[in-house]
Amino acid sequence: HMSETSPATQNKIKLPIVQIIEDGCLYNEFICGNDIVEAISKINSTLHSLLPLNKASVETDPGINNIYSDPMMTDIVESNRGEKSIIKIYRDGCQKCLAMEPEFVKLSLRYNTAFTWYQVKAEDIPDYIKSVKTRLLGFAPPRTNIVDPQAAVESCSICKGLGSVPCTSCDGAGFTMQGQYGVTCSSCGGTKVMRCNSCGGKCLKC
């Protein structure tokens, strides 16, 4: 068991940390060790904004996968394509990590169908933790691929900052024809638009 003041690399970082990984890159990162309640609120808001169009958050049994080594961590991050993965990094004996555990389970219950969920002990991924330490403790410039979702929408050349584009299933009509009758489009739900895939778009349900 390591104490909170141990000079080990992972103990110099305020755990737990929750990362959102997309297409092999770090999309966003939350240092939960500072304030668990505030961190959970921010994570929840971010995940809600990232929900795929028409894929409501439905509570299901938690499906949190465990990562056991640096090679496994690297493989999961680099093989992540076309989806977002949520990874919690924690440490045994860490009081804030224990406090975070039930909250992380609640998030996974709420968003399990939209994202892939993982958890890993910091001591099992020393090489990955070194890279996290380098970034968070200021020994290297921040990674440019950590994206501000709002900024990504505002600068998007596809949707022109709207966060949405005309629905491709109904050509922006909001309905499709079945025989001589118009039926509400099942893709956009009659809204005539869909989330912009280029920038990630905005939640169309808020």
Coordinates of N, CA and C in Angstrom, one line a residue:
H1 N 0.8 -1.2 0.0 CA 0.0 0.0 0.0 C 0.9 1.2 0.0
M2 N 0.6 2.2 -0.9 CA 1.3 3.4 -1.0 C 0.6 4.6 -0.2
S3 N 1.4 5.4 0.5 CA 0.7 6.5 1.2 C 0.5 7.6 0.2
E4 N -0.4 8.6 0.6 CA -0.7 9.7 -0.2 C 0.5 10.6 -0.5
T5 N 1.5 10.5 0.3 CA 2.7 11.4 0.2 C 3.8 10.7 -0.5
S6 N 3.6 9.5 -0.9 CA 4.7 8.7 -1.6 C 5.2 9.5 -2.8
P7 N 6.6 9.5 -3.0 CA 7.1 10.2 -4.2 C 6.9 9.5 -5.5
A8 N 6.2 8.3 -5.4 CA 6.0 7.6 -6.7 C 5.3 8.5 -7.7
T9 N 5.5 8.3 -8.9 CA 5.0 9.1 -10.0 C 3.5 9.4 -9.9
Q10 N 2.7 8.3 -9.8 CA 1.3 8.4 -9.8 C 0.8 9.2 -8.6
N11 N 1.5 9.2 -7.5 CA 1.0 9.9 -6.3 C 1.2 11.4 -6.4
K12 N 1.9 11.9 -7.4 CA 2.1 13.3 -7.6 C 1.0 13.9 -8.4
I13 N 0.1 13.1 -8.8 CA -1.1 13.5 -9.6 C -2.3 13.4 -8.8
K14 N -3.2 14.3 -8.8 CA -4.4 14.3 -8.0 C -5.4 13.3 -8.6
L15 N -5.5 12.1 -8.1 CA -6.4 11.1 -8.6 C -7.7 11.2 -7.8
P16 N -8.8 10.7 -8.4 CA -8.9 10.0 -9.7 C -8.9 11.0 -10.9
I17 N -8.6 10.5 -12.1 CA -8.7 11.3 -13.3 C -9.7 10.5 -14.2
V18 N -10.5 11.2 -14.9 CA -11.4 10.7 -15.9 C -11.0 11.3 -17.3
Q19 N -10.8 10.4 -18.2 CA -10.4 10.8 -19.6 C -11.5 10.4 -20.6
I20 N -11.7 11.3 -21.6 CA -12.5 10.9 -22.7 C -11.6 10.7 -23.9
I21 N -11.6 9.5 -24.5 CA -10.7 9.2 -25.6 C -11.5 9.1 -26.9
E22 N -11.1 9.7 -27.9 CA -11.8 9.6 -29.2 C -10.7 9.5 -30.3
D23 N -10.9 8.5 -31.2 CA -10.0 8.3 -32.3 C -8.5 8.4 -32.0
G24 N -8.2 7.7 -30.9 CA -6.8 7.6 -30.4 C -6.2 8.9 -29.8
C25 N -7.1 9.9 -29.5 CA -6.6 11.1 -29.0 C -7.4 11.4 -27.7
L26 N -6.7 12.2 -26.8 CA -7.4 12.7 -25.6 C -8.3 13.8 -25.9
Y27 N -9.6 13.6 -25.8 CA -10.6 14.6 -26.2 C -10.9 15.5 -25.0
N28 N -10.9 15.0 -23.8 CA -11.1 15.8 -22.6 C -10.6 15.1 -21.4
E29 N -10.3 15.8 -20.4 CA -9.7 15.2 -19.1 C -10.2 16.0 -17.9
F30 N -10.6 15.2 -16.9 CA -11.1 15.8 -15.7 C -10.3 15.3 -14.5
I31 N -9.7 16.3 -13.8 CA -9.0 16.0 -12.6 C -9.9 16.0 -11.4
C32 N -10.4 14.9 -11.0 CA -11.5 14.8 -10.1 C -11.0 14.9 -8.6
G33 N -9.7 14.8 -8.4 CA -9.2 14.8 -7.0 C -9.3 16.2 -6.4
N34 N -9.6 17.2 -7.2 CA -9.7 18.6 -6.6 C -11.1 18.7 -5.9
D35 N -12.2 18.3 -6.7 CA -13.5 18.5 -6.2 C -14.4 17.5 -6.9
I36 N -14.7 16.4 -6.2 CA -15.5 15.3 -6.8 C -16.8 15.7 -7.3
V37 N -17.6 16.5 -6.5 CA -18.9 17.0 -6.9 C -18.9 17.8 -8.2
E38 N -17.9 18.8 -8.2 CA -17.8 19.6 -9.4 C -17.4 18.8 -10.6
A39 N -16.5 17.9 -10.4 CA -16.0 17.1 -11.5 C -17.1 16.2 -12.1
I40 N -17.9 15.6 -11.3 CA -19.0 14.8 -11.7 C -20.0 15.6 -12.5
S41 N -20.3 16.8 -12.1 CA -21.2 17.7 -12.8 C -20.6 18.1 -14.2
K42 N -19.3 18.3 -14.2 CA -18.7 18.7 -15.5 C -18.7 17.5 -16.5
I43 N -18.4 16.3 -15.9 CA -18.4 15.1 -16.8 C -19.8 14.8 -17.3
N44 N -20.8 14.9 -16.4 CA -22.1 14.6 -16.8 C -22.6 15.6 -17.9
S45 N -22.3 16.9 -17.8 CA -22.7 17.8 -18.8 C -22.0 17.6 -20.1
T46 N -20.7 17.2 -20.0 CA -19.9 16.9 -21.3 C -20.5 15.7 -22.0
L47 N -20.7 14.6 -21.2 CA -21.2 13.4 -21.8 C -22.6 13.6 -22.4
H48 N -23.4 14.4 -21.7 CA -24.8 14.7 -22.3 C -24.7 15.4 -23.6
S49 N -23.7 16.4 -23.7 CA -23.6 17.1 -24.9 C -23.0 16.3 -26.1
L50 N -22.4 15.2 -25.7 CA -21.7 14.3 -26.7 C -22.6 13.1 -27.1
L51 N -23.8 13.0 -26.5 CA -24.7 12.0 -26.9 C -25.0 12.0 -28.4
P52 N -24.9 10.9 -29.1 CA -25.3 10.8 -30.5 C -26.7 11.2 -30.7
L53 N -27.0 11.9 -31.8 CA -28.4 12.3 -32.1 C -29.4 11.1 -32.0
N54 N -30.5 11.4 -31.3 CA -31.5 10.4 -31.1 C -31.1 9.2 -30.3
K55 N -30.0 9.3 -29.6 CA -29.6 8.2 -28.8 C -29.7 8.6 -27.3
A56 N -30.9 8.6 -26.8 CA -31.1 9.1 -25.4 C -30.3 8.3 -24.4
S57 N -30.0 8.9 -23.3 CA -29.4 8.2 -22.2 C -30.3 7.2 -21.5
V58 N -30.1 5.9 -21.6 CA -31.0 4.9 -21.0 C -30.2 4.1 -20.0
E59 N -30.7 4.1 -18.8 CA -29.9 3.4 -17.7 C -29.9 1.9 -18.0
T60 N -28.7 1.3 -18.0 CA -28.6 -0.1 -18.2 C -27.6 -0.6 -17.1
D61 N -27.4 -1.9 -17.0 CA -26.4 -2.4 -16.1 C -25.0 -1.9 -16.5
P62 N -24.2 -1.5 -15.5 CA -22.9 -0.9 -15.8 C -22.0 -2.0 -16.5
G63 N -21.3 -1.5 -17.5 CA -20.4 -2.3 -18.2 C -19.0 -1.7 -18.2
I64 N -18.4 -1.6 -17.0 CA -17.1 -1.0 -16.9 C -16.0 -2.1 -17.0
N65 N -15.2 -1.9 -18.0 CA -14.1 -2.9 -18.3 C -12.8 -2.5 -17.6
N66 N -12.1 -3.5 -17.1 CA -10.8 -3.2 -16.4 C -9.6 -3.3 -17.4
I67 N -8.7 -2.4 -17.2 CA -7.4 -2.4 -17.9 C -6.4 -2.8 -16.9
Y68 N -5.4 -3.6 -17.3 CA -4.5 -4.2 -16.4 C -3.0 -3.9 -16.6
S69 N -2.7 -3.2 -17.7 CA -1.3 -3.0 -18.1 C -1.1 -1.9 -19.0
D70 N 0.1 -1.4 -19.2 CA 0.4 -0.3 -20.2 C 0.1 -0.8 -21.6
P71 N 0.6 -2.0 -22.0 CA 0.2 -2.4 -23.4 C -1.3 -2.5 -23.6
M72 N -2.0 -2.9 -22.6 CA -3.5 -3.0 -22.8 C -4.1 -1.6 -22.9
M73 N -3.5 -0.7 -22.1 CA -4.0 0.7 -22.2 C -3.7 1.3 -23.5
T74 N -2.5 1.1 -24.0 CA -2.1 1.7 -25.3 C -2.9 1.1 -26.4
D75 N -3.2 -0.2 -26.4 CA -4.0 -0.8 -27.4 C -5.4 -0.3 -27.4
I76 N -6.0 0.0 -26.2 CA -7.4 0.5 -26.2 C -7.4 1.9 -26.7
V77 N -6.5 2.7 -26.3 CA -6.4 4.1 -26.8 C -6.2 4.2 -28.3
E78 N -5.2 3.5 -28.8 CA -4.9 3.6 -30.2 C -5.9 2.9 -31.1
S79 N -6.6 1.9 -30.6 CA -7.6 1.2 -31.4 C -9.0 1.9 -31.4
N80 N -9.1 2.9 -30.6 CA -10.3 3.6 -30.4 C -10.6 4.4 -31.7
R81 N -11.5 4.0 -32.5 CA -11.9 4.6 -33.8 C -13.4 4.7 -33.9
G82 N -13.9 5.9 -34.2 CA -15.3 6.1 -34.4 C -16.2 6.0 -33.2
E83 N -15.6 6.1 -32.0 CA -16.4 6.0 -30.8 C -15.6 6.8 -29.7
K84 N -16.3 7.0 -28.6 CA -15.6 7.7 -27.5 C -15.6 6.7 -26.3
S85 N -14.4 6.6 -25.7 CA -14.3 5.8 -24.5 C -14.0 6.6 -23.3
I86 N -14.6 6.2 -22.2 CA -14.4 6.9 -20.9 C -13.5 6.0 -20.0
I87 N -12.4 6.6 -19.5 CA -11.4 5.9 -18.7 C -11.2 6.6 -17.4
K88 N -11.4 5.8 -16.3 CA -11.2 6.3 -15.0 C -9.8 5.8 -14.5
I89 N -8.9 6.7 -14.1 CA -7.7 6.2 -13.5 C -7.7 6.5 -12.0
Y90 N -7.5 5.4 -11.2 CA -7.6 5.6 -9.8 C -6.4 4.8 -9.1
R91 N -6.4 4.9 -7.8 CA -5.4 4.2 -7.0 C -6.0 3.5 -5.8
D92 N -5.6 2.3 -5.5 CA -6.1 1.7 -4.2 C -5.7 2.5 -3.0
G93 N -6.6 2.6 -2.1 CA -6.3 3.4 -0.8 C -6.5 4.9 -0.9
C94 N -6.8 5.4 -2.1 CA -7.0 6.8 -2.3 C -8.5 7.1 -1.9
Q95 N -8.7 8.0 -0.9 CA -10.0 8.3 -0.3 C -10.9 8.9 -1.4
K96 N -10.3 9.8 -2.2 CA -11.2 10.5 -3.2 C -11.5 9.5 -4.3
C97 N -10.6 8.5 -4.6 CA -10.9 7.5 -5.6 C -12.1 6.7 -5.1
L98 N -12.1 6.4 -3.8 CA -13.2 5.6 -3.2 C -14.5 6.4 -3.3
A99 N -14.4 7.7 -3.0 CA -15.6 8.6 -3.1 C -16.1 8.7 -4.5
M100 N -15.2 8.6 -5.5 CA -15.6 8.7 -6.9 C -16.3 7.5 -7.4
E101 N -15.9 6.3 -6.9 CA -16.4 5.0 -7.4 C -17.9 4.9 -7.6
P102 N -18.7 5.2 -6.6 CA -20.2 5.1 -6.9 C -20.7 6.1 -7.9
E103 N -20.1 7.3 -7.9 CA -20.5 8.3 -8.9 C -20.1 7.9 -10.3
F104 N -19.0 7.3 -10.5 CA -18.6 6.8 -11.8 C -19.5 5.7 -12.3
V105 N -19.9 4.8 -11.3 CA -20.9 3.8 -11.7 C -22.2 4.4 -12.1
K106 N -22.7 5.4 -11.5 CA -23.9 6.1 -11.8 C -23.8 6.7 -13.3
L107 N -22.7 7.3 -13.6 CA -22.5 7.8 -14.9 C -22.5 6.7 -16.0
S108 N -21.9 5.6 -15.6 CA -21.8 4.5 -16.6 C -23.2 3.9 -16.8
L109 N -24.0 3.9 -15.7 CA -25.4 3.4 -15.8 C -26.2 4.3 -16.8
R110 N -26.0 5.6 -16.6 CA -26.7 6.6 -17.4 C -26.3 6.6 -18.9
Y111 N -25.0 6.5 -19.1 CA -24.5 6.6 -20.5 C -23.9 5.4 -21.1
N112 N -24.2 4.2 -20.5 CA -23.5 3.0 -20.9 C -23.8 2.6 -22.4
T113 N -24.9 3.0 -22.9 CA -25.2 2.6 -24.3 C -24.6 3.5 -25.3
A114 N -24.0 4.7 -24.9 CA -23.5 5.7 -25.8 C -22.0 5.7 -25.8
F115 N -21.3 5.2 -24.8 CA -19.9 5.2 -24.7 C -19.3 3.9 -24.2
T116 N -18.0 3.6 -24.4 CA -17.4 2.4 -23.8 C -16.6 2.8 -22.5
W117 N -16.8 2.1 -21.5 CA -16.3 2.5 -20.2 C -15.2 1.6 -19.7
Y118 N -14.2 2.2 -19.1 CA -13.0 1.5 -18.6 C -12.6 2.1 -17.2
Q119 N -11.9 1.3 -16.5 CA -11.2 1.8 -15.3 C -9.8 1.1 -15.2
V120 N -8.9 1.8 -14.6 CA -7.5 1.2 -14.5 C -6.8 1.8 -13.2
K121 N -6.1 1.0 -12.5 CA -5.3 1.4 -11.4 C -4.0 2.1 -12.0
A122 N -3.7 3.3 -11.4 CA -2.5 4.0 -11.8 C -1.2 3.2 -11.7
E123 N -1.1 2.4 -10.7 CA 0.1 1.6 -10.5 C 0.2 0.5 -11.6
D124 N -0.8 0.2 -12.3 CA -0.7 -0.8 -13.4 C -0.3 -0.3 -14.7
I125 N -0.3 1.1 -14.8 CA 0.1 1.7 -16.1 C 1.2 2.8 -15.8
P126 N 2.3 2.4 -15.3 CA 3.3 3.5 -15.0 C 3.8 4.3 -16.1
D127 N 3.9 3.7 -17.3 CA 4.4 4.5 -18.5 C 3.4 5.5 -18.9
Y128 N 2.1 5.1 -18.9 CA 1.0 6.0 -19.3 C 0.9 7.1 -18.3
I129 N 1.1 6.8 -17.0 CA 1.0 7.8 -15.9 C 2.2 8.8 -16.1
K130 N 3.3 8.4 -16.5 CA 4.4 9.3 -16.8 C 4.1 10.4 -17.8
S131 N 3.4 10.0 -18.8 CA 3.0 10.9 -19.9 C 1.9 11.9 -19.3
V132 N 1.0 11.4 -18.4 CA 0.0 12.2 -17.8 C 0.7 13.2 -16.9
K133 N 1.6 12.8 -16.1 CA 2.4 13.6 -15.2 C 3.1 14.7 -16.0
T134 N 3.7 14.4 -17.1 CA 4.5 15.3 -17.9 C 3.5 16.5 -18.3
R135 N 2.3 16.1 -18.8 CA 1.4 17.1 -19.3 C 0.8 17.9 -18.1
L136 N 0.3 17.3 -17.1 CA -0.4 18.0 -16.0 C 0.5 18.8 -15.1
L137 N 1.8 18.4 -14.9 CA 2.7 19.1 -14.1 C 3.5 20.2 -14.8
G138 N 3.1 20.4 -16.1 CA 3.7 21.5 -16.8 C 5.1 21.3 -17.4
F139 N 5.5 20.1 -17.5 CA 6.9 19.9 -18.1 C 6.8 19.8 -19.6
A140 N 5.7 19.9 -20.2 CA 5.5 20.0 -21.6 C 4.3 20.8 -22.0
P141 N 4.2 21.4 -23.2 CA 3.1 22.1 -23.6 C 1.8 21.3 -23.6
P142 N 0.7 21.9 -23.3 CA -0.6 21.1 -23.3 C -0.8 20.5 -24.7
R143 N -1.4 19.3 -24.8 CA -1.6 18.6 -26.0 C -2.7 19.4 -26.8
T144 N -2.4 19.7 -28.1 CA -3.3 20.5 -28.9 C -4.5 19.7 -29.3
N145 N -4.5 18.4 -29.1 CA -5.7 17.6 -29.5 C -6.7 17.5 -28.3
I146 N -6.5 18.3 -27.3 CA -7.6 18.3 -26.2 C -8.5 19.4 -26.7
V147 N -9.7 19.1 -27.1 CA -10.6 20.0 -27.8 C -11.6 20.6 -26.9
D148 N -11.9 21.9 -27.0 CA -13.0 22.5 -26.3 C -14.2 22.3 -27.2
P149 N -15.2 21.5 -26.8 CA -16.3 21.2 -27.6 C -17.0 22.5 -28.2
Q150 N -17.2 23.5 -27.4 CA -17.9 24.7 -27.8 C -17.1 25.4 -28.9
A151 N -15.7 25.5 -28.7 CA -14.9 26.1 -29.7 C -14.9 25.3 -31.0
A152 N -14.9 24.0 -30.9 CA -15.0 23.2 -32.1 C -16.2 23.5 -33.0
V153 N -17.3 23.7 -32.3 CA -18.6 24.0 -33.0 C -18.5 25.3 -33.6
E154 N -18.0 26.3 -32.9 CA -18.0 27.7 -33.4 C -17.1 27.9 -34.6
S155 N -16.0 27.1 -34.6 CA -15.1 27.2 -35.7 C -15.3 26.2 -36.9
C156 N -16.4 25.4 -36.8 CA -16.7 24.4 -37.8 C -17.1 25.0 -39.1
S157 N -16.4 24.6 -40.2 CA -16.7 25.1 -41.5 C -17.9 24.4 -42.2
I158 N -18.3 23.3 -41.6 CA -19.4 22.5 -42.2 C -20.8 23.0 -41.7
C159 N -20.9 23.2 -40.4 CA -22.2 23.6 -39.9 C -22.3 25.1 -39.6
K160 N -21.1 25.8 -39.9 CA -21.0 27.3 -39.7 C -21.4 27.7 -38.3
G161 N -21.0 26.9 -37.3 CA -21.2 27.2 -35.9 C -22.6 26.9 -35.3
L162 N -23.4 26.3 -36.2 CA -24.8 25.9 -35.7 C -24.8 24.7 -34.9
G163 N -23.9 23.8 -35.1 CA -23.8 22.5 -34.4 C -24.7 21.4 -35.0
S164 N -25.5 21.8 -36.1 CA -26.4 20.9 -36.7 C -26.4 21.1 -38.2
V165 N -26.7 20.1 -39.0 CA -26.8 20.2 -40.4 C -28.2 19.6 -40.9
P166 N -28.7 19.9 -42.1 CA -29.9 19.3 -42.5 C -29.9 17.8 -42.5
C167 N -31.0 17.2 -42.0 CA -31.1 15.7 -41.9 C -30.9 15.1 -43.3
T168 N -30.0 14.1 -43.4 CA -29.8 13.5 -44.7 C -30.8 12.5 -45.1
S169 N -31.6 12.0 -44.1 CA -32.6 11.0 -44.3 C -33.8 11.6 -45.0
C170 N -34.2 12.8 -44.6 CA -35.4 13.5 -45.1 C -35.1 14.7 -45.9
D171 N -33.8 15.0 -46.1 CA -33.3 16.2 -46.9 C -33.8 17.4 -46.2
G172 N -33.9 17.4 -44.9 CA -34.3 18.6 -44.1 C -35.7 18.9 -44.1
A173 N -36.6 17.9 -44.5 CA -38.0 18.2 -44.6 C -38.7 17.9 -43.3
G174 N -38.1 17.0 -42.5 CA -38.7 16.6 -41.2 C -39.7 15.4 -41.3
F175 N -39.9 15.0 -42.6 CA -40.8 13.9 -42.8 C -40.4 13.1 -44.1
T176 N -40.8 11.9 -44.2 CA -40.5 11.1 -45.4 C -41.9 10.6 -45.9
M177 N -41.9 10.3 -47.2 CA -43.2 9.9 -47.8 C -43.3 8.4 -47.8
Q178 N -44.4 7.9 -47.3 CA -44.7 6.5 -47.3 C -46.0 6.4 -48.1
G179 N -45.9 6.0 -49.4 CA -47.1 6.1 -50.2 C -47.5 7.5 -50.4
Q180 N -48.7 7.8 -50.1 CA -49.2 9.2 -50.3 C -49.2 10.0 -49.0
Y181 N -48.7 9.4 -47.9 CA -48.7 10.1 -46.6 C -47.3 10.5 -46.2
G182 N -47.2 11.6 -45.5 CA -46.0 12.0 -45.0 C -45.8 11.5 -43.5
V183 N -44.7 10.9 -43.2 CA -44.5 10.3 -41.9 C -43.3 11.0 -41.3
T184 N -43.4 11.3 -40.0 CA -42.3 12.0 -39.3 C -41.0 11.2 -39.5
C185 N -39.9 11.9 -39.9 CA -38.6 11.2 -40.1 C -38.1 10.6 -38.9
S186 N -37.8 9.3 -39.0 CA -37.3 8.5 -37.8 C -35.9 8.9 -37.4
S187 N -35.1 9.5 -38.3 CA -33.8 9.9 -38.0 C -33.7 11.2 -37.2
C188 N -34.4 12.2 -37.6 CA -34.3 13.5 -37.0 C -35.5 13.8 -36.0
G189 N -36.5 12.9 -36.1 CA -37.7 13.0 -35.2 C -38.5 14.2 -35.6
G190 N -38.4 14.7 -36.8 CA -39.2 15.8 -37.3 C -38.5 17.2 -37.1
T191 N -37.3 17.2 -36.5 CA -36.6 18.4 -36.3 C -35.9 19.0 -37.5
K192 N -35.8 18.2 -38.6 CA -35.3 18.6 -39.9 C -33.7 18.7 -39.9
V193 N -33.1 18.5 -38.7 CA -31.7 18.6 -38.6 C -31.1 17.4 -37.9
M194 N -29.8 17.3 -38.0 CA -29.0 16.2 -37.3 C -27.7 16.8 -36.8
R195 N -27.2 16.2 -35.8 CA -25.9 16.7 -35.2 C -24.8 16.7 -36.2
C196 N -24.0 17.8 -36.3 CA -22.9 17.8 -37.2 C -21.8 16.8 -36.8
N197 N -21.5 15.9 -37.7 CA -20.4 14.9 -37.4 C -19.0 15.5 -37.4
S198 N -18.9 16.6 -38.1 CA -17.5 17.2 -38.3 C -17.0 17.7 -37.0
C199 N -17.8 18.4 -36.2 CA -17.4 19.1 -35.0 C -17.9 18.4 -33.8
G200 N -18.8 17.5 -33.9 CA -19.4 16.9 -32.8 C -20.8 17.5 -32.5
G201 N -21.0 18.7 -32.9 CA -22.3 19.3 -32.8 C -22.8 19.7 -31.4
K202 N -24.0 20.1 -31.4 CA -24.6 20.4 -30.1 C -25.8 19.4 -29.8
C203 N -26.1 19.3 -28.5 CA -27.3 18.4 -28.2 C -28.5 19.1 -28.7
L204 N -29.3 18.4 -29.5 CA -30.5 18.9 -30.0 C -31.7 18.7 -29.2
K205 N -31.5 18.2 -28.0 CA -32.6 17.9 -27.1 C -32.7 18.9 -26.0
C206 N -31.7 19.7 -25.9 CA -31.7 20.7 -24.7 C -32.4 22.0 -25.1

